[in-house]
mmCIF file of C-alpha atoms in Angstrom:
data_model
loop_
_atom_site.group_PDB
_atom_site.id
_atom_site.type_symbol
_atom_site.label_atom_id
_atom_site.label_comp_id
_atom_site.label_asym_id
_atom_site.label_seq_id
_atom_site.Cartn_x
_atom_site.Cartn_y
_atom_site.Cartn_z
ATOM 1 C CA UNK A 1311 11.918 12.515 13.494
ATOM 2 C CA UNK A 1312 14.582 12.196 10.795
ATOM 3 C CA UNK A 1313 11.918 12.568 8.100
ATOM 4 C CA UNK A 1314 10.623 15.820 9.610
ATOM 5 C CA UNK A 1315 14.114 17.344 9.812
ATOM 6 C CA UNK A 1316 14.911 16.342 6.238
ATOM 7 C CA UNK A 1317 11.602 17.771 5.013
ATOM 8 C CA UNK A 1318 12.188 21.071 6.814
ATOM 9 C CA UNK A 1319 15.729 21.291 5.470
ATOM 10 C CA UNK A 1320 14.540 20.648 1.929
ATOM 11 C CA UNK A 1321 11.731 23.206 2.239
ATOM 12 C CA UNK A 1322 14.161 25.804 3.586
ATOM 13 C CA UNK A 1323 16.624 25.170 0.772
ATOM 14 C CA UNK A 1324 13.923 25.438 -1.864
ATOM 15 C CA UNK A 1325 12.542 28.684 -0.411
ATOM 16 C CA UNK A 1326 16.033 30.148 -0.232
ATOM 17 C CA UNK A 1327 16.814 29.191 -3.826
ATOM 18 C CA UNK A 1328 13.556 30.670 -5.120
ATOM 19 C CA UNK A 1329 14.149 33.934 -3.267
ATOM 20 C CA UNK A 1330 17.630 34.403 -4.735
ATOM 21 C CA UNK A 1331 16.526 33.620 -8.286
ATOM 22 C CA UNK A 1332 13.328 35.677 -8.432
ATOM 23 C CA UNK A 1333 14.205 38.913 -6.609
ATOM 24 C CA UNK A 1334 17.522 40.001 -8.177
ATOM 25 C CA UNK A 1335 16.350 39.308 -11.731
ATOM 26 C CA UNK A 1336 13.514 41.794 -11.384
ATOM 27 C CA UNK A 1337 15.757 44.562 -10.077
ATOM 28 C CA UNK A 1338 18.954 43.919 -12.071
ATOM 29 C CA UNK A 1339 17.781 45.633 -15.265
ATOM 30 C CA UNK A 1340 16.710 48.726 -13.323
ATOM 31 C CA UNK A 1341 20.047 49.225 -11.600
ATOM 32 C CA UNK A 1342 22.414 49.162 -14.586
ATOM 33 C CA UNK A 1343 23.027 51.538 -17.485
ATOM 34 C CA UNK A 1344 25.101 51.356 -20.649
ATOM 35 C CA UNK A 1345 28.325 53.332 -20.287
ATOM 36 C CA UNK A 1346 30.323 53.939 -23.461
ATOM 37 C CA UNK A 1347 34.068 54.529 -23.514
ATOM 38 C CA UNK A 1348 34.976 52.847 -20.217
ATOM 39 C CA UNK A 1349 35.451 49.169 -21.155
ATOM 40 C CA UNK A 1350 38.887 47.648 -21.428
ATOM 41 C CA UNK A 1351 39.876 45.613 -24.508
ATOM 42 C CA UNK A 1352 37.799 42.426 -24.655
ATOM 43 C CA UNK A 1353 35.773 43.303 -21.536
ATOM 44 C CA UNK A 1354 32.843 45.158 -23.089
ATOM 45 C CA UNK A 1355 29.237 44.035 -22.639
ATOM 46 C CA UNK A 1356 28.262 44.999 -26.206
ATOM 47 C CA UNK A 1357 28.638 47.725 -28.824
ATOM 48 C CA UNK A 1358 26.838 50.177 -31.077
ATOM 49 C CA UNK A 1359 27.373 48.546 -34.475
ATOM 50 C CA UNK A 1360 31.171 48.239 -34.504
ATOM 51 C CA UNK A 1361 31.368 44.484 -33.780
ATOM 52 C CA UNK A 1362 28.968 41.694 -32.963
ATOM 53 C CA UNK A 1363 28.945 42.039 -29.161
ATOM 54 C CA UNK A 1364 30.318 41.074 -25.750
ATOM 55 C CA UNK A 1365 34.055 40.703 -25.348
ATOM 56 C CA UNK A 1366 34.817 41.711 -28.937
ATOM 57 C CA UNK A 1367 36.279 45.206 -28.450
ATOM 58 C CA UNK A 1368 39.800 45.453 -29.800
ATOM 59 C CA UNK A 1369 40.928 48.555 -27.896
ATOM 60 C CA UNK A 1370 40.669 50.066 -24.428
ATOM 61 C CA UNK A 1371 38.078 52.806 -23.861
ATOM 62 C CA UNK A 1372 36.388 52.282 -27.236
ATOM 63 C CA UNK A 1373 33.688 54.969 -27.523
ATOM 64 C CA UNK A 1374 31.452 52.576 -29.532
ATOM 65 C CA UNK A 1375 31.532 49.774 -26.935
ATOM 66 C CA UNK A 1376 29.679 49.840 -23.640
ATOM 67 C CA UNK A 1377 30.007 48.310 -20.213
ATOM 68 C CA UNK A 1378 27.004 47.899 -17.914
ATOM 69 C CA UNK A 1379 27.598 49.968 -14.773
ATOM 70 C CA UNK A 1380 25.453 50.921 -11.768
ATOM 71 C CA UNK A 1381 22.887 53.572 -12.729
ATOM 72 C CA UNK A 1382 24.132 57.100 -12.117
ATOM 73 C CA UNK A 1383 27.857 56.286 -12.130
ATOM 74 C CA UNK A 1384 28.747 56.395 -15.832
ATOM 75 C CA UNK A 1385 29.457 60.080 -16.409
ATOM 76 C CA UNK A 1386 31.556 60.288 -13.241
ATOM 77 C CA UNK A 1387 33.920 57.513 -14.412
ATOM 78 C CA UNK A 1388 37.260 58.927 -15.538
ATOM 79 C CA UNK A 1389 39.433 57.306 -18.191
ATOM 80 C CA UNK A 1390 42.618 58.517 -19.901
ATOM 81 C CA UNK A 1391 40.322 59.680 -22.740
ATOM 82 C CA UNK A 1392 37.753 61.557 -20.630
ATOM 83 C CA UNK A 1393 34.573 60.536 -18.817
ATOM 84 C CA UNK A 1394 32.156 57.712 -19.562
ATOM 85 C CA UNK A 1395 29.252 58.561 -21.874
ATOM 86 C CA UNK A 1396 25.605 57.462 -21.908
ATOM 87 C CA UNK A 1397 25.565 57.439 -25.747
ATOM 88 C CA UNK A 1398 28.082 56.086 -28.246
ATOM 89 C CA UNK A 1399 30.328 58.556 -30.010
#
């Protein structure tokens, strides 16, 4: 009896782990877009040629650095320097 319960618990854990790893990875790339000019200093996801990449921005709202945001929300984001942009300035 103990063996059966342990086997079922292990099978359930494995199935649960596989479901959480496989499903979000397939959809994650489709639900994010690059939004330039909205990242705070050191919190960017990457940049358009200004520095080597993530976390390297040296100023807030750098128009060359982007942050990944949910698709469709970028241009509605307001900053002290205007709205987010889908292309670098």
